[in-house]
Coordinates of N, CA and C in Angstrom, one line a residue:
M69 N 0.8 -1.2 0.0 CA 0.0 0.0 0.0 C 0.9 1.2 0.0
R70 N 0.5 2.2 -0.8 CA 1.2 3.5 -0.8 C 0.8 4.3 0.4
L71 N 1.8 4.9 1.1 CA 1.5 5.6 2.3 C 1.4 7.1 1.9
A72 N 0.4 7.8 2.5 CA 0.3 9.2 2.4 C 0.9 9.9 3.5
D73 N 0.2 10.9 4.2 CA 0.7 11.6 5.3 C 0.4 10.9 6.6
S74 N 0.9 11.6 7.7 CA 0.8 10.9 9.0 C 0.2 12.0 10.0
L75 N -0.2 11.5 11.3 CA -0.9 12.3 12.2 C -0.8 11.6 13.5
H76 N -0.9 12.3 14.6 CA -1.0 11.8 16.0 C -2.5 12.0 16.4
I77 N -3.2 10.9 16.7 CA -4.6 11.0 17.0 C -5.0 10.1 18.2
P78 N -6.1 10.4 18.9 CA -6.6 9.4 19.9 C -7.4 8.3 19.1
L79 N -7.4 7.1 19.7 CA -8.1 6.0 19.2 C -9.2 5.6 20.0
F80 N -10.3 5.0 19.3 CA -11.5 4.5 20.0 C -11.7 3.0 19.5
P81 N -11.2 2.2 20.2 CA -11.4 0.7 19.9 C -12.9 0.3 20.1
L82 N -13.5 -0.3 19.0 CA -14.9 -0.6 19.0 C -15.0 -2.0 18.5
G83 N -16.2 -2.6 18.7 CA -16.6 -3.9 18.1 C -17.2 -3.7 16.7
T84 N -16.9 -2.7 16.0 CA -17.4 -2.4 14.7 C -16.3 -1.8 13.8
V85 N -16.5 -2.0 12.5 CA -15.5 -1.5 11.5 C -16.1 -0.3 10.8
L86 N -15.4 0.8 10.7 CA -15.9 2.0 10.0 C -15.2 2.2 8.6
F87 N -16.0 2.5 7.6 CA -15.4 2.7 6.3 C -15.5 4.2 5.9
S88 N -14.7 4.5 4.9 CA -14.8 5.9 4.3 C -16.2 6.2 3.8
G89 N -16.8 7.3 4.3 CA -18.1 7.7 3.9 C -19.2 7.1 4.7
G90 N -18.8 6.1 5.6 CA -19.9 5.5 6.5 C -20.2 6.4 7.7
V91 N -21.4 6.2 8.2 CA -21.9 6.9 9.4 C -21.9 6.0 10.6
L92 N -21.4 6.6 11.7 CA -21.3 5.8 12.9 C -21.9 6.6 14.1
P93 N -23.0 6.2 14.7 CA -23.6 6.8 15.9 C -22.9 6.2 17.1
L94 N -22.6 7.0 18.0 CA -21.9 6.6 19.3 C -22.6 7.1 20.5
R95 N -22.6 6.4 21.6 CA -23.1 6.9 22.9 C -21.9 7.0 23.8
I96 N -21.6 8.2 24.2 CA -20.3 8.5 25.0 C -20.6 8.7 26.4
F97 N -19.9 8.0 27.4 CA -20.2 8.1 28.8 C -18.9 8.0 29.6
E98 N -17.9 7.4 29.1 CA -16.7 7.3 29.9 C -15.9 8.6 29.9
P99 N -15.3 9.0 31.0 CA -14.6 10.2 31.1 C -13.5 10.5 30.1
R100 N -12.8 9.3 29.8 CA -11.7 9.5 28.9 C -12.2 9.9 27.4
Y101 N -13.4 9.3 27.1 CA -13.9 9.6 25.7 C -14.7 10.9 25.7
L102 N -15.4 11.3 26.8 CA -15.9 12.6 26.9 C -14.9 13.7 26.7
S103 N -13.8 13.5 27.3 CA -12.7 14.5 27.2 C -12.1 14.4 25.7
M104 N -11.9 13.2 25.2 CA -11.5 13.1 23.8 C -12.4 13.8 22.8
I105 N -13.8 13.6 22.9 CA -14.7 14.2 22.1 C -14.7 15.7 22.2
G106 N -14.6 16.1 23.4 CA -14.5 17.6 23.7 C -13.3 18.2 23.0
N107 N -12.1 17.6 23.1 CA -10.9 18.1 22.4 C -11.1 18.1 20.9
C108 N -11.7 17.0 20.4 CA -11.9 16.9 18.9 C -12.8 18.0 18.4
M109 N -13.9 18.3 19.1 CA -14.8 19.3 18.7 C -14.1 20.7 18.8
R110 N -13.3 20.9 19.9 CA -12.7 22.2 20.0 C -11.7 22.5 19.0
D111 N -10.9 21.4 18.6 CA -9.8 21.6 17.7 C -10.3 21.2 16.2
D112 N -11.5 20.9 16.0 CA -12.0 20.5 14.7 C -11.1 19.3 14.1
A113 N -11.0 18.3 15.0 CA -10.1 17.2 14.7 C -10.9 15.9 14.7
G114 N -10.3 14.8 14.2 CA -10.9 13.6 14.2 C -10.2 12.6 15.2
F115 N -10.8 11.4 15.2 CA -10.2 10.3 16.1 C -10.3 9.0 15.3
G116 N -9.5 8.0 15.7 CA -9.4 6.8 15.0 C -10.3 5.8 15.5
V117 N -11.1 5.1 14.6 CA -11.9 3.9 15.0 C -11.1 2.7 14.6
V118 N -10.9 1.8 15.5 CA -10.1 0.6 15.2 C -11.0 -0.6 15.8
L119 N -11.0 -1.8 15.2 CA -11.7 -2.9 15.6 C -10.9 -3.6 16.7
I120 N -11.6 -4.0 17.8 CA -11.1 -4.7 19.0 C -10.7 -6.1 18.6
T121 N -9.5 -6.5 19.1 CA -9.1 -7.9 18.9 C -9.3 -8.7 20.2
E122 N -9.1 -7.9 21.4 CA -9.1 -8.5 22.7 C -9.5 -7.4 23.7
G123 N -10.5 -7.7 24.5 CA -10.9 -6.7 25.5 C -12.3 -6.2 25.2
R124 N -12.7 -5.1 25.8 CA -14.1 -4.6 25.7 C -14.0 -3.1 25.4
E125 N -15.1 -2.6 24.9 CA -15.2 -1.1 24.5 C -15.0 -0.2 25.7
A126 N -15.6 -0.7 26.8 CA -15.5 0.1 28.1 C -14.5 -0.5 29.0
G127 N -13.9 0.3 29.9 CA -13.0 -0.2 30.9 C -11.5 0.0 30.4
T128 N -10.7 -0.9 30.8 CA -9.3 -0.8 30.5 C -9.0 -0.8 29.0
A129 N -7.9 -0.3 28.5 CA -7.6 -0.3 27.1 C -7.6 -1.6 26.5
A130 N -8.2 -1.8 25.3 CA -8.3 -3.0 24.6 C -7.2 -3.2 23.6
R131 N -7.0 -4.4 23.1 CA -6.1 -4.6 22.0 C -6.9 -4.4 20.7
F132 N -6.3 -4.1 19.7 CA -7.0 -3.7 18.4 C -6.2 -4.0 17.2
H133 N -6.9 -4.0 16.1 CA -6.3 -4.1 14.8 C -5.6 -2.8 14.4
H134 N -4.5 -2.9 13.7 CA -3.8 -1.6 13.5 C -4.1 -0.9 12.2
V135 N -5.1 -1.4 11.5 CA -5.6 -0.6 10.3 C -7.1 -0.2 10.7
G136 N -7.3 1.2 10.7 CA -8.6 1.7 11.1 C -8.9 2.8 10.2
T137 N -9.9 3.6 10.6 CA -10.5 4.8 9.8 C -10.6 5.9 10.7
L138 N -10.2 7.1 10.1 CA -10.3 8.4 10.8 C -11.9 8.8 10.8
A139 N -12.4 9.2 12.0 CA -13.8 9.5 12.1 C -13.9 11.0 12.5
R140 N -14.8 11.7 11.8 CA -15.1 13.1 12.0 C -16.4 13.3 12.6
I141 N -16.6 14.1 13.7 CA -17.8 14.3 14.3 C -18.7 15.2 13.4
E142 N -19.9 14.8 13.1 CA -20.8 15.7 12.3 C -22.0 16.2 13.2
D143 N -22.4 15.6 14.2 CA -23.5 16.0 15.0 C -23.3 15.5 16.5
F144 N -24.0 16.1 17.4 CA -24.0 15.7 18.8 C -25.3 16.1 19.5
D145 N -25.6 15.4 20.5 CA -26.8 15.7 21.3 C -26.7 15.1 22.7
R146 N -27.4 15.7 23.6 CA -27.5 15.1 24.9 C -28.7 14.1 25.0
L147 N -28.4 12.8 25.3 CA -29.4 11.8 25.3 C -30.3 11.8 26.5
E148 N -31.4 11.1 26.5 CA -32.3 11.2 27.6 C -31.7 10.6 28.9
D149 N -30.8 9.7 28.8 CA -30.0 9.1 29.9 C -28.9 9.9 30.4
G150 N -28.7 11.2 29.8 CA -27.7 12.1 30.2 C -26.3 11.8 29.5
H151 N -26.2 10.8 28.8 CA -25.0 10.5 28.0 C -24.9 11.4 26.8
L152 N -23.7 11.5 26.2 CA -23.5 12.3 25.0 C -23.7 11.3 23.8
G153 N -24.6 11.8 22.9 CA -24.7 11.1 21.6 C -24.0 11.8 20.5
I154 N -23.2 11.2 19.7 CA -22.6 11.8 18.6 C -22.7 11.0 17.4
T155 N -22.7 11.6 16.2 CA -22.7 11.0 14.9 C -21.4 11.4 14.2
C156 N -20.7 10.3 13.7 CA -19.4 10.5 13.0 C -19.5 10.0 11.6
R157 N -18.6 10.5 10.8 CA -18.5 9.9 9.4 C -17.1 9.5 9.2
G158 N -16.9 8.4 8.5 CA -15.6 7.9 8.3 C -14.9 8.7 7.1
E159 N -13.6 8.9 7.3 CA -12.9 9.6 6.3 C -11.8 8.7 5.6
R160 N -10.7 8.8 6.2 CA -9.5 8.1 5.5 C -9.0 6.8 6.4
R161 N -8.5 5.9 5.6 CA -7.9 4.6 6.3 C -6.5 5.0 6.9
F162 N -6.1 4.4 7.9 CA -4.8 4.6 8.4 C -4.2 3.3 9.0
R163 N -2.9 3.3 9.1 CA -2.2 2.2 9.8 C -1.5 2.8 11.1
V164 N -1.7 2.1 12.2 CA -1.0 2.5 13.5 C 0.5 2.2 13.4
I165 N 1.3 3.2 13.6 CA 2.8 3.0 13.6 C 3.2 2.6 15.0
E166 N 2.8 3.4 16.0 CA 3.1 3.1 17.4 C 2.0 3.8 18.2
H167 N 1.8 3.3 19.4 CA 0.7 3.8 20.2 C 1.1 3.9 21.7
A168 N 0.5 4.6 22.5 CA 0.7 4.7 23.9 C -0.7 4.8 24.7
I169 N -0.6 4.3 26.0 CA -1.8 4.3 26.7 C -1.7 5.3 27.9
Q170 N -2.6 6.2 28.0 CA -2.5 7.3 29.0 C -3.0 6.7 30.3
E171 N -2.8 7.4 31.4 CA -3.3 7.0 32.8 C -4.8 6.7 32.8
D172 N -5.5 7.5 32.0 CA -7.0 7.2 32.0 C -7.4 6.1 31.1
H173 N -6.5 5.4 30.5 CA -6.7 4.3 29.6 C -7.0 4.8 28.1
L174 N -7.0 6.1 27.9 CA -7.2 6.5 26.5 C -5.9 6.2 25.7
I175 N -6.1 5.6 24.5 CA -5.0 5.2 23.6 C -4.8 6.4 22.6
T176 N -3.6 6.8 22.4 CA -3.2 7.7 21.3 C -2.2 7.0 20.5
A177 N -2.1 7.5 19.2 CA -1.3 6.7 18.3 C -0.7 7.7 17.2
D178 N 0.5 7.3 16.7 CA 1.0 7.9 15.5 C 0.5 7.0 14.3
V179 N -0.1 7.6 13.3 CA -0.7 6.8 12.3 C -0.2 7.4 10.9
E180 N -0.2 6.5 10.0 CA 0.1 6.9 8.6 C -1.2 6.6 7.8
F181 N -1.6 7.6 7.0 CA -2.8 7.3 6.2 C -2.4 6.5 4.9
L182 N -3.4 5.7 4.5 CA -3.2 4.8 3.4 C -4.0 5.4 2.2
A183 N -3.3 5.6 1.1 CA -4.0 6.1 -0.1 C -5.0 5.1 -0.7
E184 N -6.0 5.5 -1.3 CA -7.1 4.8 -1.9 C -7.0 5.0 -3.5
Q185 N -7.3 4.0 -4.3 CA -7.4 4.2 -5.7 C -8.7 5.0 -5.9
V186 N -8.5 6.2 -6.6 CA -9.7 7.0 -6.9 C -10.7 6.3 -7.7
A187 N -10.2 5.6 -8.8 CA -11.2 4.9 -9.6 C -10.6 3.4 -9.8
P188 N -11.0 2.6 -8.9 CA -10.5 1.2 -9.1 C -11.2 0.5 -10.2
P189 N -10.5 -0.5 -10.8 CA -11.1 -1.2 -11.9 C -12.4 -1.9 -11.5
L190 N -13.4 -1.8 -12.3 CA -14.8 -2.3 -12.0 C -14.9 -3.7 -12.6
P191 N -15.4 -4.6 -11.7 CA -15.6 -6.0 -12.3 C -16.9 -6.0 -13.2
D192 N -17.0 -7.0 -14.0 CA -18.1 -7.1 -15.0 C -19.4 -7.1 -14.2
S193 N -19.4 -7.6 -13.0 CA -20.7 -7.7 -12.2 C -21.0 -6.4 -11.6
Y194 N -20.3 -5.3 -11.9 CA -20.6 -4.0 -11.2 C -22.1 -3.6 -11.3
P195 N -22.6 -3.6 -12.5 CA -24.1 -3.2 -12.6 C -25.0 -4.0 -11.7
E196 N -24.8 -5.3 -11.5 CA -25.6 -6.1 -10.7 C -25.4 -5.7 -9.2
M197 N -24.1 -5.4 -8.9 CA -23.8 -5.0 -7.5 C -24.5 -3.7 -7.2
K198 N -24.5 -2.8 -8.2 CA -25.1 -1.5 -8.0 C -26.7 -1.6 -7.9
R199 N -27.2 -2.5 -8.7 CA -28.7 -2.7 -8.6 C -29.1 -3.3 -7.2
F200 N -28.2 -4.2 -6.7 CA -28.5 -4.9 -5.4 C -28.5 -3.8 -4.3
L201 N -27.5 -2.9 -4.3 CA -27.5 -1.9 -3.3 C -28.6 -0.9 -3.5
Q202 N -29.0 -0.5 -4.7 CA -30.1 0.4 -4.9 C -31.4 -0.2 -4.4
G203 N -31.5 -1.5 -4.5 CA -32.7 -2.1 -3.9 C -32.7 -2.1 -2.4
L204 N -31.5 -2.2 -1.8 CA -31.5 -2.0 -0.3 C -31.7 -0.6 0.1
Y205 N -31.3 0.3 -0.7 CA -31.4 1.8 -0.4 C -32.9 2.1 -0.3
R206 N -33.7 1.4 -1.1 CA -35.2 1.7 -1.1 C -36.0 1.1 -0.1
R207 N -35.3 0.2 0.8 CA -36.1 -0.6 1.7 C -36.4 0.3 3.0
E208 N -37.7 0.2 3.4 CA -38.1 1.0 4.6 C -37.3 0.8 5.8
E209 N -36.9 -0.5 6.1 CA -36.2 -0.8 7.3 C -34.8 -0.3 7.3
L210 N -34.3 0.1 6.1 CA -32.9 0.7 6.0 C -33.0 2.2 5.8
K211 N -34.1 2.8 6.1 CA -34.3 4.2 5.7 C -33.3 5.1 6.5
V212 N -33.1 4.7 7.8 CA -32.1 5.6 8.6 C -30.7 5.6 8.0
W213 N -30.3 4.4 7.6 CA -29.0 4.2 6.9 C -29.0 4.9 5.6
A214 N -30.1 4.7 4.8 CA -30.1 5.4 3.4 C -30.1 6.9 3.6
D215 N -30.8 7.4 4.5 CA -30.8 8.9 4.7 C -29.4 9.5 5.1
S216 N -28.6 8.6 5.6 CA -27.3 9.1 6.2 C -26.2 9.1 5.1
I217 N -26.4 8.4 4.0 CA -25.3 8.2 3.0 C -25.5 9.2 1.9
I218 N -24.4 9.5 1.3 CA -24.3 10.5 0.2 C -24.1 9.7 -1.1
P219 N -25.1 9.4 -1.9 CA -25.0 8.4 -3.0 C -23.9 8.9 -4.1
D220 N -23.2 7.9 -4.5 CA -22.2 8.1 -5.6 C -22.1 6.7 -6.4
W221 N -23.2 6.3 -7.0 CA -23.4 5.1 -7.6 C -22.3 4.6 -8.5
E222 N -21.6 5.5 -9.3 CA -20.7 5.0 -10.2 C -19.2 4.9 -9.7
N223 N -19.1 5.2 -8.4 CA -17.9 5.1 -7.7 C -17.7 3.7 -7.1
G224 N -16.8 2.9 -7.6 CA -16.6 1.6 -7.1 C -16.1 1.5 -5.7
H225 N -15.2 2.4 -5.3 CA -14.8 2.4 -3.9 C -15.9 2.7 -2.9
W226 N -16.8 3.6 -3.3 CA -17.9 4.0 -2.5 C -18.9 2.9 -2.4
L227 N -19.2 2.3 -3.6 CA -20.2 1.2 -3.7 C -19.8 0.0 -2.8
A228 N -18.4 -0.4 -2.8 CA -18.0 -1.5 -2.0 C -18.1 -1.2 -0.6
C229 N -17.8 0.0 -0.2 CA -17.8 0.3 1.3 C -19.3 0.2 1.8
R230 N -20.2 0.8 1.0 CA -21.6 0.7 1.4 C -22.2 -0.7 1.4
L231 N -21.8 -1.5 0.5 CA -22.2 -2.9 0.5 C -21.7 -3.7 1.7
I232 N -20.4 -3.5 2.0 CA -19.8 -4.2 3.1 C -20.5 -3.8 4.5
E233 N -21.0 -2.5 4.5 CA -21.7 -2.0 5.7 C -22.9 -2.7 6.0
V234 N -23.7 -3.1 4.9 CA -25.1 -3.6 5.1 C -25.1 -5.1 4.9
L235 N -24.2 -5.8 4.3 CA -24.3 -7.2 4.2 C -24.0 -7.8 5.5
P236 N -24.6 -9.0 5.8 CA -24.4 -9.7 7.1 C -23.0 -10.4 7.1
L237 N -22.0 -9.6 7.4 CA -20.6 -10.1 7.5 C -20.2 -9.9 8.9
A238 N -19.3 -10.9 9.4 CA -18.7 -10.7 10.7 C -17.8 -9.5 10.8
A239 N -17.5 -9.1 12.0 CA -16.6 -7.9 12.1 C -15.2 -8.2 11.6
E240 N -14.7 -9.4 11.7 CA -13.4 -9.7 11.3 C -13.4 -9.8 9.7
G241 N -14.5 -10.2 9.1 CA -14.7 -10.1 7.7 C -14.6 -8.8 7.1
R242 N -15.3 -7.8 7.8 CA -15.3 -6.4 7.4 C -13.9 -5.9 7.6
Q243 N -13.2 -6.3 8.6 CA -11.8 -5.7 8.8 C -10.9 -6.2 7.7
A244 N -11.1 -7.5 7.3 CA -10.3 -8.0 6.1 C -10.5 -7.1 4.9
F245 N -11.8 -6.8 4.6 CA -12.1 -6.0 3.5 C -11.5 -4.5 3.7
L246 N -11.5 -4.0 4.9 CA -10.9 -2.7 5.1 C -9.5 -2.6 4.8
E247 N -8.8 -3.7 5.0 CA -7.4 -3.7 4.9 C -6.9 -3.9 3.4
M248 N -7.9 -4.3 2.6 CA -7.6 -4.4 1.1 C -7.5 -3.1 0.4
E249 N -6.7 -3.1 -0.7 CA -6.8 -2.0 -1.7 C -8.2 -1.9 -2.3
A250 N -8.5 -0.8 -2.8 CA -9.9 -0.6 -3.3 C -10.2 -1.6 -4.4
G251 N -9.3 -1.8 -5.4 CA -9.6 -2.7 -6.5 C -9.7 -4.1 -6.0
E252 N -8.8 -4.6 -5.1 CA -8.9 -5.9 -4.6 C -10.2 -6.0 -3.7
R253 N -10.6 -5.1 -3.0 CA -11.8 -5.1 -2.2 C -13.0 -5.3 -3.0
L254 N -13.1 -4.6 -4.1 CA -14.3 -4.7 -5.0 C -14.3 -6.1 -5.7
V255 N -13.3 -6.5 -6.2 CA -13.2 -7.9 -6.8 C -13.6 -8.9 -5.8
N256 N -13.0 -9.0 -4.6 CA -13.3 -10.0 -3.7 C -14.8 -9.9 -3.2
L257 N -15.3 -8.7 -3.0 CA -16.7 -8.5 -2.7 C -17.6 -9.1 -3.7
A258 N -17.3 -8.8 -5.0 CA -18.2 -9.4 -6.1 C -18.1 -10.9 -6.0
R259 N -16.9 -11.5 -5.7 CA -16.9 -12.9 -5.6 C -17.8 -13.5 -4.5
V260 N -17.7 -12.8 -3.3 CA -18.5 -13.2 -2.1 C -20.0 -13.1 -2.5
M261 N -20.4 -12.0 -3.1 CA -21.8 -11.8 -3.4 C -22.3 -12.9 -4.4
D262 N -21.4 -13.2 -5.4 CA -21.8 -14.3 -6.4 C -21.8 -15.6 -5.7
E263 N -20.9 -16.0 -4.9 CA -21.0 -17.2 -4.2 C -22.2 -17.4 -3.3
N264 N -22.8 -16.3 -2.9 CA -23.9 -16.4 -2.0 C -25.2 -16.0 -2.7
G265 N -25.2 -16.1 -4.0 CA -26.4 -15.9 -4.9 C -27.0 -14.5 -4.8
L266 N -26.2 -13.5 -4.4 CA -26.8 -12.2 -4.3 C -26.7 -11.4 -5.6
I267 N -25.9 -11.8 -6.5 CA -25.8 -11.2 -7.9 C -25.6 -12.3 -8.9

């Protein structure tokens, strides 16, 4: 993978995988993350979402995969239970170079961003993949998700990310797709959908 630039950011290990353009709602209640969100909002900065490999979302610092996605806060609200609700959107993939754990168990890391192919080669099955996602986009039970996305139907990178979000894949499977280059991700996703009779 070709590396782009680097940054020092806080990390939020979660039991989910965030993709570029994807929307992630979170309920924030731990002091370390309330402080992190406050700093991000003050500095107009993002934080890294990484998939947990060992441990839990709450409590002591968890172990995590070292490829994740930068999240940017788009909205926030005080929930009925008094906790902070935020809505984030995924931006760029990164790889963790090194990390440290603060006294409050917040993890910070030096990361290098991974470049994406702007226009990955499209497989022959791309029109069928697009029709499949458009069908999901119109389903009433997915209206909240559909309303949160910004359609870009002819963009193979965007289409693959949205399909991976909604297909019934295990978190580790989504992580494997996240770590692929855009072209490889699209081809492998087409294969998985074909094997499961979805296209």
